[in-house]
């Protein structure tokens, strides 16, 4: 695996306005440092303990994104440093992120996760639930979180039409809400589907295996 070359290749294929999150879960610090030396500064992880260990060991100008499902009782461990939480799926979680960010004197960027995939294993809210979430009065009190947009994961399938349909749903909701809520981030697209995601307006892709190689 030539990590620097992989990053350069992906960057050459995507518009310069699309942000690349290097999803480094399960990979050793040396691999992250190879990406770092190639200029990569945004890394995504899906387990808080692993992300915290990496944050402690690696350069402090890295931006850490939590891309996976978050348990409310673990938010406190990442509150001192996490820059974006991609998969907020309920108010109780946002409330806890706000509380812990406030204790740290920080504001943490968040995205609301929409469930677009068929798989039951994937979390997220429906478009109606997201609309209701954004209308909730409690949000006004949560001054230590900044909801910057939406995130979603398509079904893991070779059926490109299905992936297109799923990303379109998310794109439509994003367009509907963008102006009113000042959104600027639409996080969608992984190794297998990022080109389709970009065709559907993604502003942030989360790439793991195409940069670091397959995970065990
Ligand atoms: C693992 C993961 C990715 C990256 O997946 P690849 O297919 O390896 O690019 C992206 N997003 C989330 C939420 C993930 O858990």
mmCIF file with all atom_site columns, C-alpha atoms and ligand atoms in Angstrom:
data_model
loop_
_atom_site.group_PDB
_atom_site.id
_atom_site.type_symbol
_atom_site.label_atom_id
_atom_site.label_alt_id
_atom_site.label_comp_id
_atom_site.label_asym_id
_atom_site.label_entity_id
_atom_site.label_seq_id
_atom_site.pdbx_PDB_ins_code
_atom_site.Cartn_x
_atom_site.Cartn_y
_atom_site.Cartn_z
_atom_site.occupancy
_atom_site.B_iso_or_equiv
_atom_site.pdbx_formal_charge
_atom_site.auth_seq_id
_atom_site.auth_comp_id
_atom_site.auth_asym_id
_atom_site.auth_atom_id
_atom_site.pdbx_PDB_model_num
ATOM   1   C CA . UNK A 1 1   ? 0.000   0.000  0.000  1.00 0.00 ? 1   UNK A CA 1
ATOM   2   C CA . UNK A 1 2   ? 1.353   3.346  -0.987 1.00 0.00 ? 2   UNK A CA 1
ATOM   3   C CA . UNK A 1 3   ? -0.734  5.590  1.221  1.00 0.00 ? 3   UNK A CA 1
ATOM   4   C CA . UNK A 1 4   ? 0.603   8.884  -0.150 1.00 0.00 ? 4   UNK A CA 1
ATOM   5   C CA . UNK A 1 5   ? -0.062  7.767  -3.709 1.00 0.00 ? 5   UNK A CA 1
ATOM   6   C CA . UNK A 1 6   ? -3.582  6.615  -2.847 1.00 0.00 ? 6   UNK A CA 1
ATOM   7   C CA . UNK A 1 7   ? -4.417  9.982  -1.308 1.00 0.00 ? 7   UNK A CA 1
ATOM   8   C CA . UNK A 1 8   ? -2.980  11.838 -4.288 1.00 0.00 ? 8   UNK A CA 1
ATOM   9   C CA . UNK A 1 9   ? -5.025  9.684  -6.632 1.00 0.00 ? 9   UNK A CA 1
ATOM   10  C CA . UNK A 1 10  ? -8.293  10.288 -4.815 1.00 0.00 ? 10  UNK A CA 1
ATOM   11  C CA . UNK A 1 11  ? -7.602  14.024 -4.596 1.00 0.00 ? 11  UNK A CA 1
ATOM   12  C CA . UNK A 1 12  ? -6.950  14.183 -8.326 1.00 0.00 ? 12  UNK A CA 1
ATOM   13  C CA . UNK A 1 13  ? -10.382 12.672 -8.992 1.00 0.00 ? 13  UNK A CA 1
ATOM   14  C CA . UNK A 1 14  ? -12.513 14.836 -6.717 1.00 0.00 ? 14  UNK A CA 1
ATOM   15  C CA . UNK A 1 15  ? -13.405 18.540 -6.845 1.00 0.00 ? 15  UNK A CA 1
ATOM   16  C CA . UNK A 1 16  ? -11.136 20.637 -4.607 1.00 0.00 ? 16  UNK A CA 1
ATOM   17  C CA . UNK A 1 17  ? -14.210 21.737 -2.636 1.00 0.00 ? 17  UNK A CA 1
ATOM   18  C CA . UNK A 1 18  ? -14.896 18.180 -1.437 1.00 0.00 ? 18  UNK A CA 1
ATOM   19  C CA . UNK A 1 19  ? -13.203 17.375 1.873  1.00 0.00 ? 19  UNK A CA 1
ATOM   20  C CA . UNK A 1 20  ? -11.481 14.054 2.322  1.00 0.00 ? 20  UNK A CA 1
ATOM   21  C CA . UNK A 1 21  ? -11.772 12.290 5.682  1.00 0.00 ? 21  UNK A CA 1
ATOM   22  C CA . UNK A 1 22  ? -9.175  9.504  5.890  1.00 0.00 ? 22  UNK A CA 1
ATOM   23  C CA . UNK A 1 23  ? -10.921 6.724  7.801  1.00 0.00 ? 23  UNK A CA 1
ATOM   24  C CA . UNK A 1 24  ? -8.107  5.101  9.743  1.00 0.00 ? 24  UNK A CA 1
ATOM   25  C CA . UNK A 1 25  ? -10.008 2.724  12.062 1.00 0.00 ? 25  UNK A CA 1
ATOM   26  C CA . UNK A 1 26  ? -8.041  -0.457 12.928 1.00 0.00 ? 26  UNK A CA 1
ATOM   27  C CA . UNK A 1 27  ? -4.905  0.950  11.260 1.00 0.00 ? 27  UNK A CA 1
ATOM   28  C CA . UNK A 1 28  ? -1.639  1.502  13.183 1.00 0.00 ? 28  UNK A CA 1
ATOM   29  C CA . UNK A 1 29  ? -0.241  4.962  13.941 1.00 0.00 ? 29  UNK A CA 1
ATOM   30  C CA . UNK A 1 30  ? 2.548   4.496  11.370 1.00 0.00 ? 30  UNK A CA 1
ATOM   31  C CA . UNK A 1 31  ? -0.056  4.334  8.621  1.00 0.00 ? 31  UNK A CA 1
ATOM   32  C CA . UNK A 1 32  ? -1.729  7.497  9.852  1.00 0.00 ? 32  UNK A CA 1
ATOM   33  C CA . UNK A 1 33  ? 1.665   9.218  9.925  1.00 0.00 ? 33  UNK A CA 1
ATOM   34  C CA . UNK A 1 34  ? 2.261   8.263  6.302  1.00 0.00 ? 34  UNK A CA 1
ATOM   35  C CA . UNK A 1 35  ? -0.999  9.974  5.423  1.00 0.00 ? 35  UNK A CA 1
ATOM   36  C CA . UNK A 1 36  ? -0.043  12.915 7.637  1.00 0.00 ? 36  UNK A CA 1
ATOM   37  C CA . UNK A 1 37  ? 3.264   13.372 5.841  1.00 0.00 ? 37  UNK A CA 1
ATOM   38  C CA . UNK A 1 38  ? 1.327   13.354 2.560  1.00 0.00 ? 38  UNK A CA 1
ATOM   39  C CA . UNK A 1 39  ? -0.560  16.382 3.890  1.00 0.00 ? 39  UNK A CA 1
ATOM   40  C CA . UNK A 1 40  ? -3.677  14.679 5.251  1.00 0.00 ? 40  UNK A CA 1
ATOM   41  C CA . UNK A 1 41  ? -5.030  16.358 8.410  1.00 0.00 ? 41  UNK A CA 1
ATOM   42  C CA . UNK A 1 42  ? -8.583  15.000 8.808  1.00 0.00 ? 42  UNK A CA 1
ATOM   43  C CA . UNK A 1 43  ? -8.881  11.478 10.163 1.00 0.00 ? 43  UNK A CA 1
ATOM   44  C CA . UNK A 1 44  ? -12.030 9.489  10.891 1.00 0.00 ? 44  UNK A CA 1
ATOM   45  C CA . UNK A 1 45  ? -12.455 6.772  13.478 1.00 0.00 ? 45  UNK A CA 1
ATOM   46  C CA . UNK A 1 46  ? -15.436 4.738  14.666 1.00 0.00 ? 46  UNK A CA 1
ATOM   47  C CA . UNK A 1 47  ? -14.399 3.792  18.219 1.00 0.00 ? 47  UNK A CA 1
ATOM   48  C CA . UNK A 1 48  ? -13.832 6.410  20.890 1.00 0.00 ? 48  UNK A CA 1
ATOM   49  C CA . UNK A 1 49  ? -11.161 4.481  22.808 1.00 0.00 ? 49  UNK A CA 1
ATOM   50  C CA . UNK A 1 50  ? -9.085  3.869  19.676 1.00 0.00 ? 50  UNK A CA 1
ATOM   51  C CA . UNK A 1 51  ? -9.481  7.471  18.513 1.00 0.00 ? 51  UNK A CA 1
ATOM   52  C CA . UNK A 1 52  ? -8.407  8.787  21.918 1.00 0.00 ? 52  UNK A CA 1
ATOM   53  C CA . UNK A 1 53  ? -5.281  6.609  21.949 1.00 0.00 ? 53  UNK A CA 1
ATOM   54  C CA . UNK A 1 54  ? -4.376  7.931  18.497 1.00 0.00 ? 54  UNK A CA 1
ATOM   55  C CA . UNK A 1 55  ? -5.106  11.543 19.455 1.00 0.00 ? 55  UNK A CA 1
ATOM   56  C CA . UNK A 1 56  ? -2.761  11.203 22.440 1.00 0.00 ? 56  UNK A CA 1
ATOM   57  C CA . UNK A 1 57  ? 0.060   9.748  20.349 1.00 0.00 ? 57  UNK A CA 1
ATOM   58  C CA . UNK A 1 58  ? -0.146  11.780 17.135 1.00 0.00 ? 58  UNK A CA 1
ATOM   59  C CA . UNK A 1 59  ? 0.435   15.432 16.101 1.00 0.00 ? 59  UNK A CA 1
ATOM   60  C CA . UNK A 1 60  ? -1.975  17.903 17.600 1.00 0.00 ? 60  UNK A CA 1
ATOM   61  C CA . UNK A 1 61  ? -2.910  19.624 14.343 1.00 0.00 ? 61  UNK A CA 1
ATOM   62  C CA . UNK A 1 62  ? -4.901  16.560 13.269 1.00 0.00 ? 62  UNK A CA 1
ATOM   63  C CA . UNK A 1 63  ? -8.681  17.043 13.157 1.00 0.00 ? 63  UNK A CA 1
ATOM   64  C CA . UNK A 1 64  ? -10.432 13.988 14.566 1.00 0.00 ? 64  UNK A CA 1
ATOM   65  C CA . UNK A 1 65  ? -13.833 13.049 13.185 1.00 0.00 ? 65  UNK A CA 1
ATOM   66  C CA . UNK A 1 66  ? -16.004 10.435 14.895 1.00 0.00 ? 66  UNK A CA 1
ATOM   67  C CA . UNK A 1 67  ? -17.759 8.777  11.959 1.00 0.00 ? 67  UNK A CA 1
ATOM   68  C CA . UNK A 1 68  ? -19.314 5.786  13.760 1.00 0.00 ? 68  UNK A CA 1
ATOM   69  C CA . UNK A 1 69  ? -22.161 5.147  16.145 1.00 0.00 ? 69  UNK A CA 1
ATOM   70  C CA . UNK A 1 70  ? -21.606 6.881  19.501 1.00 0.00 ? 70  UNK A CA 1
ATOM   71  C CA . UNK A 1 71  ? -22.790 5.673  22.875 1.00 0.00 ? 71  UNK A CA 1
ATOM   72  C CA . UNK A 1 72  ? -23.876 8.574  25.055 1.00 0.00 ? 72  UNK A CA 1
ATOM   73  C CA . UNK A 1 73  ? -21.838 7.409  28.057 1.00 0.00 ? 73  UNK A CA 1
ATOM   74  C CA . UNK A 1 74  ? -18.575 7.625  26.074 1.00 0.00 ? 74  UNK A CA 1
ATOM   75  C CA . UNK A 1 75  ? -18.940 11.183 24.770 1.00 0.00 ? 75  UNK A CA 1
ATOM   76  C CA . UNK A 1 76  ? -16.899 12.556 27.669 1.00 0.00 ? 76  UNK A CA 1
ATOM   77  C CA . UNK A 1 77  ? -13.723 10.818 26.495 1.00 0.00 ? 77  UNK A CA 1
ATOM   78  C CA . UNK A 1 78  ? -13.667 12.586 23.114 1.00 0.00 ? 78  UNK A CA 1
ATOM   79  C CA . UNK A 1 79  ? -15.112 15.952 24.196 1.00 0.00 ? 79  UNK A CA 1
ATOM   80  C CA . UNK A 1 80  ? -11.679 17.516 24.850 1.00 0.00 ? 80  UNK A CA 1
ATOM   81  C CA . UNK A 1 81  ? -10.532 17.148 21.255 1.00 0.00 ? 81  UNK A CA 1
ATOM   82  C CA . UNK A 1 82  ? -13.034 15.750 18.714 1.00 0.00 ? 82  UNK A CA 1
ATOM   83  C CA . UNK A 1 83  ? -13.778 18.227 15.933 1.00 0.00 ? 83  UNK A CA 1
ATOM   84  C CA . UNK A 1 84  ? -16.822 16.648 14.274 1.00 0.00 ? 84  UNK A CA 1
ATOM   85  C CA . UNK A 1 85  ? -19.338 13.971 15.234 1.00 0.00 ? 85  UNK A CA 1
ATOM   86  C CA . UNK A 1 86  ? -20.882 12.636 11.998 1.00 0.00 ? 86  UNK A CA 1
ATOM   87  C CA . UNK A 1 87  ? -23.618 10.347 13.246 1.00 0.00 ? 87  UNK A CA 1
ATOM   88  C CA . UNK A 1 88  ? -25.936 12.119 15.678 1.00 0.00 ? 88  UNK A CA 1
ATOM   89  C CA . UNK A 1 89  ? -29.163 10.090 15.620 1.00 0.00 ? 89  UNK A CA 1
ATOM   90  C CA . UNK A 1 90  ? -31.042 11.264 18.712 1.00 0.00 ? 90  UNK A CA 1
ATOM   91  C CA . UNK A 1 91  ? -31.531 14.322 20.925 1.00 0.00 ? 91  UNK A CA 1
ATOM   92  C CA . UNK A 1 92  ? -30.183 12.600 24.019 1.00 0.00 ? 92  UNK A CA 1
ATOM   93  C CA . UNK A 1 93  ? -26.821 12.210 22.284 1.00 0.00 ? 93  UNK A CA 1
ATOM   94  C CA . UNK A 1 94  ? -26.719 15.830 21.115 1.00 0.00 ? 94  UNK A CA 1
ATOM   95  C CA . UNK A 1 95  ? -27.594 16.980 24.627 1.00 0.00 ? 95  UNK A CA 1
ATOM   96  C CA . UNK A 1 96  ? -24.658 15.029 26.052 1.00 0.00 ? 96  UNK A CA 1
ATOM   97  C CA . UNK A 1 97  ? -22.237 16.322 23.392 1.00 0.00 ? 97  UNK A CA 1
ATOM   98  C CA . UNK A 1 98  ? -23.362 19.866 24.233 1.00 0.00 ? 98  UNK A CA 1
ATOM   99  C CA . UNK A 1 99  ? -22.926 19.288 27.964 1.00 0.00 ? 99  UNK A CA 1
ATOM   100 C CA . UNK A 1 100 ? -19.418 17.855 27.640 1.00 0.00 ? 100 UNK A CA 1
ATOM   101 C CA . UNK A 1 101 ? -18.336 20.468 25.077 1.00 0.00 ? 101 UNK A CA 1
ATOM   102 C CA . UNK A 1 102 ? -19.484 23.194 27.456 1.00 0.00 ? 102 UNK A CA 1
ATOM   103 C CA . UNK A 1 103 ? -17.403 21.690 30.279 1.00 0.00 ? 103 UNK A CA 1
ATOM   104 C CA . UNK A 1 104 ? -14.397 21.813 27.955 1.00 0.00 ? 104 UNK A CA 1
ATOM   105 C CA . UNK A 1 105 ? -15.148 25.359 26.795 1.00 0.00 ? 105 UNK A CA 1
ATOM   106 C CA . UNK A 1 106 ? -15.537 24.114 23.218 1.00 0.00 ? 106 UNK A CA 1
ATOM   107 C CA . UNK A 1 107 ? -18.048 24.008 20.383 1.00 0.00 ? 107 UNK A CA 1
ATOM   108 C CA . UNK A 1 108 ? -18.271 20.629 18.638 1.00 0.00 ? 108 UNK A CA 1
ATOM   109 C CA . UNK A 1 109 ? -19.460 20.342 15.030 1.00 0.00 ? 109 UNK A CA 1
ATOM   110 C CA . UNK A 1 110 ? -22.169 17.728 14.497 1.00 0.00 ? 110 UNK A CA 1
ATOM   111 C CA . UNK A 1 111 ? -24.017 16.140 11.594 1.00 0.00 ? 111 UNK A CA 1
ATOM   112 C CA . UNK A 1 112 ? -27.424 14.476 11.773 1.00 0.00 ? 112 UNK A CA 1
ATOM   113 C CA . UNK A 1 113 ? -27.464 10.937 10.418 1.00 0.00 ? 113 UNK A CA 1
ATOM   114 C CA . UNK A 1 114 ? -30.226 10.001 8.016  1.00 0.00 ? 114 UNK A CA 1
ATOM   115 C CA . UNK A 1 115 ? -31.047 6.338  7.548  1.00 0.00 ? 115 UNK A CA 1
ATOM   116 C CA . UNK A 1 116 ? -31.003 5.783  3.796  1.00 0.00 ? 116 UNK A CA 1
ATOM   117 C CA . UNK A 1 117 ? -29.812 2.153  3.653  1.00 0.00 ? 117 UNK A CA 1
ATOM   118 C CA . UNK A 1 118 ? -32.054 -0.879 3.746  1.00 0.00 ? 118 UNK A CA 1
ATOM   119 C CA . UNK A 1 119 ? -29.854 -2.665 6.270  1.00 0.00 ? 119 UNK A CA 1
ATOM   120 C CA . UNK A 1 120 ? -31.291 -2.717 9.791  1.00 0.00 ? 120 UNK A CA 1
ATOM   121 C CA . UNK A 1 121 ? -27.761 -2.555 11.185 1.00 0.00 ? 121 UNK A CA 1
ATOM   122 C CA . UNK A 1 122 ? -27.443 1.069  10.099 1.00 0.00 ? 122 UNK A CA 1
ATOM   123 C CA . UNK A 1 123 ? -28.643 3.831  12.385 1.00 0.00 ? 123 UNK A CA 1
ATOM   124 C CA . UNK A 1 124 ? -30.185 7.158  11.547 1.00 0.00 ? 124 UNK A CA 1
ATOM   125 C CA . UNK A 1 125 ? -33.354 9.190  11.418 1.00 0.00 ? 125 UNK A CA 1
ATOM   126 C CA . UNK A 1 126 ? -36.016 9.464  8.716  1.00 0.00 ? 126 UNK A CA 1
ATOM   127 C CA . UNK A 1 127 ? -36.390 12.758 6.850  1.00 0.00 ? 127 UNK A CA 1
ATOM   128 C CA . UNK A 1 128 ? -39.431 13.577 9.000  1.00 0.00 ? 128 UNK A CA 1
ATOM   129 C CA . UNK A 1 129 ? -37.518 12.838 12.201 1.00 0.00 ? 129 UNK A CA 1
ATOM   130 C CA . UNK A 1 130 ? -34.670 15.097 11.076 1.00 0.00 ? 130 UNK A CA 1
ATOM   131 C CA . UNK A 1 131 ? -37.083 17.919 10.254 1.00 0.00 ? 131 UNK A CA 1
ATOM   132 C CA . UNK A 1 132 ? -38.738 17.531 13.670 1.00 0.00 ? 132 UNK A CA 1
ATOM   133 C CA . UNK A 1 133 ? -35.326 17.353 15.365 1.00 0.00 ? 133 UNK A CA 1
ATOM   134 C CA . UNK A 1 134 ? -34.311 20.688 13.829 1.00 0.00 ? 134 UNK A CA 1
ATOM   135 C CA . UNK A 1 135 ? -37.572 22.286 14.958 1.00 0.00 ? 135 UNK A CA 1
ATOM   136 C CA . UNK A 1 136 ? -37.100 21.159 18.573 1.00 0.00 ? 136 UNK A CA 1
ATOM   137 C CA . UNK A 1 137 ? -37.074 24.085 21.027 1.00 0.00 ? 137 UNK A CA 1
ATOM   138 C CA . UNK A 1 138 ? -34.312 22.490 23.097 1.00 0.00 ? 138 UNK A CA 1
ATOM   139 C CA . UNK A 1 139 ? -31.768 23.160 20.348 1.00 0.00 ? 139 UNK A CA 1
ATOM   140 C CA . UNK A 1 140 ? -31.714 26.845 21.267 1.00 0.00 ? 140 UNK A CA 1
ATOM   141 C CA . UNK A 1 141 ? -30.099 25.962 24.585 1.00 0.00 ? 141 UNK A CA 1
ATOM   142 C CA . UNK A 1 142 ? -27.414 23.812 23.022 1.00 0.00 ? 142 UNK A CA 1
ATOM   143 C CA . UNK A 1 143 ? -24.905 26.550 22.310 1.00 0.00 ? 143 UNK A CA 1
ATOM   144 C CA . UNK A 1 144 ? -21.858 24.255 22.424 1.00 0.00 ? 144 UNK A CA 1
ATOM   145 C CA . UNK A 1 145 ? -22.804 22.181 19.399 1.00 0.00 ? 145 UNK A CA 1
ATOM   146 C CA . UNK A 1 146 ? -22.965 23.392 15.820 1.00 0.00 ? 146 UNK A CA 1
ATOM   147 C CA . UNK A 1 147 ? -25.157 21.285 13.522 1.00 0.00 ? 147 UNK A CA 1
ATOM   148 C CA . UNK A 1 148 ? -23.442 21.769 10.166 1.00 0.00 ? 148 UNK A CA 1
ATOM   149 C CA . UNK A 1 149 ? -25.348 19.318 8.008  1.00 0.00 ? 149 UNK A CA 1
ATOM   150 C CA . UNK A 1 150 ? -26.255 15.725 7.300  1.00 0.00 ? 150 UNK A CA 1
ATOM   151 C CA . UNK A 1 151 ? -24.548 12.354 6.961  1.00 0.00 ? 151 UNK A CA 1
ATOM   152 C CA . UNK A 1 152 ? -25.631 9.017  5.526  1.00 0.00 ? 152 UNK A CA 1
ATOM   153 C CA . UNK A 1 153 ? -24.402 5.581  4.483  1.00 0.00 ? 153 UNK A CA 1
ATOM   154 C CA . UNK A 1 154 ? -25.822 3.797  1.468  1.00 0.00 ? 154 UNK A CA 1
ATOM   155 C CA . UNK A 1 155 ? -26.592 0.089  1.415  1.00 0.00 ? 155 UNK A CA 1
ATOM   156 C CA . UNK A 1 156 ? -23.540 -2.106 0.817  1.00 0.00 ? 156 UNK A CA 1
ATOM   157 C CA . UNK A 1 157 ? -24.463 -3.359 -2.658 1.00 0.00 ? 157 UNK A CA 1
ATOM   158 C CA . UNK A 1 158 ? -23.248 -3.526 -6.267 1.00 0.00 ? 158 UNK A CA 1
ATOM   159 C CA . UNK A 1 159 ? -26.596 -2.127 -7.419 1.00 0.00 ? 159 UNK A CA 1
ATOM   160 C CA . UNK A 1 160 ? -25.587 1.388  -8.460 1.00 0.00 ? 160 UNK A CA 1
ATOM   161 C CA . UNK A 1 161 ? -29.179 2.429  -9.096 1.00 0.00 ? 161 UNK A CA 1
ATOM   162 C CA . UNK A 1 162 ? -30.057 1.622  -5.513 1.00 0.00 ? 162 UNK A CA 1
ATOM   163 C CA . UNK A 1 163 ? -27.088 3.650  -4.248 1.00 0.00 ? 163 UNK A CA 1
ATOM   164 C CA . UNK A 1 164 ? -28.186 6.551  -6.479 1.00 0.00 ? 164 UNK A CA 1
ATOM   165 C CA . UNK A 1 165 ? -31.710 6.390  -5.084 1.00 0.00 ? 165 UNK A CA 1
ATOM   166 C CA . UNK A 1 166 ? -30.445 6.383  -1.515 1.00 0.00 ? 166 UNK A CA 1
ATOM   167 C CA . UNK A 1 167 ? -28.018 9.281  -2.011 1.00 0.00 ? 167 UNK A CA 1
ATOM   168 C CA . UNK A 1 168 ? -30.758 11.249 -3.828 1.00 0.00 ? 168 UNK A CA 1
ATOM   169 C CA . UNK A 1 169 ? -32.992 11.018 -0.773 1.00 0.00 ? 169 UNK A CA 1
ATOM   170 C CA . UNK A 1 170 ? -30.255 12.491 1.372  1.00 0.00 ? 170 UNK A CA 1
ATOM   171 C CA . UNK A 1 171 ? -29.410 15.150 -1.215 1.00 0.00 ? 171 UNK A CA 1
ATOM   172 C CA . UNK A 1 172 ? -33.062 16.201 -1.427 1.00 0.00 ? 172 UNK A CA 1
ATOM   173 C CA . UNK A 1 173 ? -33.365 16.617 2.316  1.00 0.00 ? 173 UNK A CA 1
ATOM   174 C CA . UNK A 1 174 ? -30.057 18.501 2.451  1.00 0.00 ? 174 UNK A CA 1
ATOM   175 C CA . UNK A 1 175 ? -31.236 20.920 -0.240 1.00 0.00 ? 175 UNK A CA 1
ATOM   176 C CA . UNK A 1 176 ? -34.515 21.453 1.575  1.00 0.00 ? 176 UNK A CA 1
ATOM   177 C CA . UNK A 1 177 ? -32.844 22.323 4.879  1.00 0.00 ? 177 UNK A CA 1
ATOM   178 C CA . UNK A 1 178 ? -29.579 23.934 3.781  1.00 0.00 ? 178 UNK A CA 1
ATOM   179 C CA . UNK A 1 179 ? -30.535 27.601 3.625  1.00 0.00 ? 179 UNK A CA 1
ATOM   180 C CA . UNK A 1 180 ? -32.760 27.704 6.670  1.00 0.00 ? 180 UNK A CA 1
ATOM   181 C CA . UNK A 1 181 ? -30.232 25.939 8.900  1.00 0.00 ? 181 UNK A CA 1
ATOM   182 C CA . UNK A 1 182 ? -27.047 27.311 7.377  1.00 0.00 ? 182 UNK A CA 1
ATOM   183 C CA . UNK A 1 183 ? -25.759 23.863 6.460  1.00 0.00 ? 183 UNK A CA 1
ATOM   184 C CA . UNK A 1 184 ? -22.429 23.491 4.690  1.00 0.00 ? 184 UNK A CA 1
ATOM   185 C CA . UNK A 1 185 ? -21.600 19.788 5.112  1.00 0.00 ? 185 UNK A CA 1
ATOM   186 C CA . UNK A 1 186 ? -23.115 16.790 3.368  1.00 0.00 ? 186 UNK A CA 1
ATOM   187 C CA . UNK A 1 187 ? -21.072 13.762 4.456  1.00 0.00 ? 187 UNK A CA 1
ATOM   188 C CA . UNK A 1 188 ? -21.654 10.854 2.099  1.00 0.00 ? 188 UNK A CA 1
ATOM   189 C CA . UNK A 1 189 ? -19.507 8.465  0.116  1.00 0.00 ? 189 UNK A CA 1
ATOM   190 C CA . UNK A 1 190 ? -17.024 5.757  1.053  1.00 0.00 ? 190 UNK A CA 1
ATOM   191 C CA . UNK A 1 191 ? -14.506 3.692  -0.965 1.00 0.00 ? 191 UNK A CA 1
ATOM   192 C CA . UNK A 1 192 ? -17.157 1.860  -2.987 1.00 0.00 ? 192 UNK A CA 1
ATOM   193 C CA . UNK A 1 193 ? -19.516 4.711  -3.720 1.00 0.00 ? 193 UNK A CA 1
ATOM   194 C CA . UNK A 1 194 ? -17.807 8.093  -3.412 1.00 0.00 ? 194 UNK A CA 1
ATOM   195 C CA . UNK A 1 195 ? -18.035 8.969  -7.108 1.00 0.00 ? 195 UNK A CA 1
ATOM   196 C CA . UNK A 1 196 ? -21.810 8.503  -6.982 1.00 0.00 ? 196 UNK A CA 1
ATOM   197 C CA . UNK A 1 197 ? -21.955 10.493 -3.736 1.00 0.00 ? 197 UNK A CA 1
ATOM   198 C CA . UNK A 1 198 ? -20.134 13.416 -5.354 1.00 0.00 ? 198 UNK A CA 1
ATOM   199 C CA . UNK A 1 199 ? -22.555 13.341 -8.297 1.00 0.00 ? 199 UNK A CA 1
ATOM   200 C CA . UNK A 1 200 ? -25.245 13.807 -5.659 1.00 0.00 ? 200 UNK A CA 1
ATOM   201 C CA . UNK A 1 201 ? -23.672 16.818 -4.013 1.00 0.00 ? 201 UNK A CA 1
ATOM   202 C CA . UNK A 1 202 ? -21.484 15.310 -1.309 1.00 0.00 ? 202 UNK A CA 1
ATOM   203 C CA . UNK A 1 203 ? -19.135 17.873 0.260  1.00 0.00 ? 203 UNK A CA 1
ATOM   204 C CA . UNK A 1 204 ? -17.257 15.388 2.460  1.00 0.00 ? 204 UNK A CA 1
ATOM   205 C CA . UNK A 1 205 ? -16.248 11.822 1.642  1.00 0.00 ? 205 UNK A CA 1
ATOM   206 C CA . UNK A 1 206 ? -15.074 9.271  4.202  1.00 0.00 ? 206 UNK A CA 1
ATOM   207 C CA . UNK A 1 207 ? -12.501 6.935  2.668  1.00 0.00 ? 207 UNK A CA 1
ATOM   208 C CA . UNK A 1 208 ? -10.806 4.042  4.447  1.00 0.00 ? 208 UNK A CA 1
ATOM   209 C CA . UNK A 1 209 ? -9.770  1.024  2.376  1.00 0.00 ? 209 UNK A CA 1
ATOM   210 C CA . UNK A 1 210 ? -8.877  2.953  -0.762 1.00 0.00 ? 210 UNK A CA 1
ATOM   211 C CA . UNK A 1 211 ? -6.265  4.870  1.269  1.00 0.00 ? 211 UNK A CA 1
ATOM   212 C CA . UNK A 1 212 ? -5.037  2.342  3.844  1.00 0.00 ? 212 UNK A CA 1
ATOM   213 C CA . UNK A 1 213 ? -5.905  -1.007 2.234  1.00 0.00 ? 213 UNK A CA 1
ATOM   214 C CA . UNK A 1 214 ? -8.479  -3.591 3.294  1.00 0.00 ? 214 UNK A CA 1
ATOM   215 C CA . UNK A 1 215 ? -9.192  -4.011 7.011  1.00 0.00 ? 215 UNK A CA 1
ATOM   216 C CA . UNK A 1 216 ? -8.929  -7.469 8.626  1.00 0.00 ? 216 UNK A CA 1
HETATM 217 C C1 . LIG B 2 .   ? -15.420 2.404  7.867  1.00 0.00 ? 1   LIG B C1 1
HETATM 218 C C2 . LIG B 2 .   ? -16.242 3.578  7.503  1.00 0.00 ? 1   LIG B C2 1
HETATM 219 C C3 . LIG B 2 .   ? -15.960 4.314  6.340  1.00 0.00 ? 1   LIG B C3 1
HETATM 220 C C4 . LIG B 2 .   ? -14.862 3.965  5.356  1.00 0.00 ? 1   LIG B C4 1
HETATM 221 O O1 . LIG B 2 .   ? -15.170 2.780  4.682  1.00 0.00 ? 1   LIG B O1 1
HETATM 222 P P1 . LIG B 2 .   ? -14.324 2.301  3.378  1.00 0.00 ? 1   LIG B P1 1
HETATM 223 O O2 . LIG B 2 .   ? -15.312 1.492  2.627  1.00 0.00 ? 1   LIG B O2 1
HETATM 224 O O3 . LIG B 2 .   ? -13.176 1.514  3.901  1.00 0.00 ? 1   LIG B O3 1
HETATM 225 O O4 . LIG B 2 .   ? -13.908 3.510  2.650  1.00 0.00 ? 1   LIG B O4 1
HETATM 226 C C5 . LIG B 2 .   ? -16.750 5.421  6.081  1.00 0.00 ? 1   LIG B C5 1
HETATM 227 N N1 . LIG B 2 .   ? -17.745 5.787  6.898  1.00 0.00 ? 1   LIG B N1 1
HETATM 228 C C6 . LIG B 2 .   ? -18.039 5.098  8.018  1.00 0.00 ? 1   LIG B C6 1
HETATM 229 C C7 . LIG B 2 .   ? -19.160 5.562  8.881  1.00 0.00 ? 1   LIG B C7 1
HETATM 230 C C8 . LIG B 2 .   ? -17.309 3.974  8.354  1.00 0.00 ? 1   LIG B C8 1
HETATM 231 O O5 . LIG B 2 .   ? -17.617 3.289  9.464  1.00 0.00 ? 1   LIG B O5 1
#
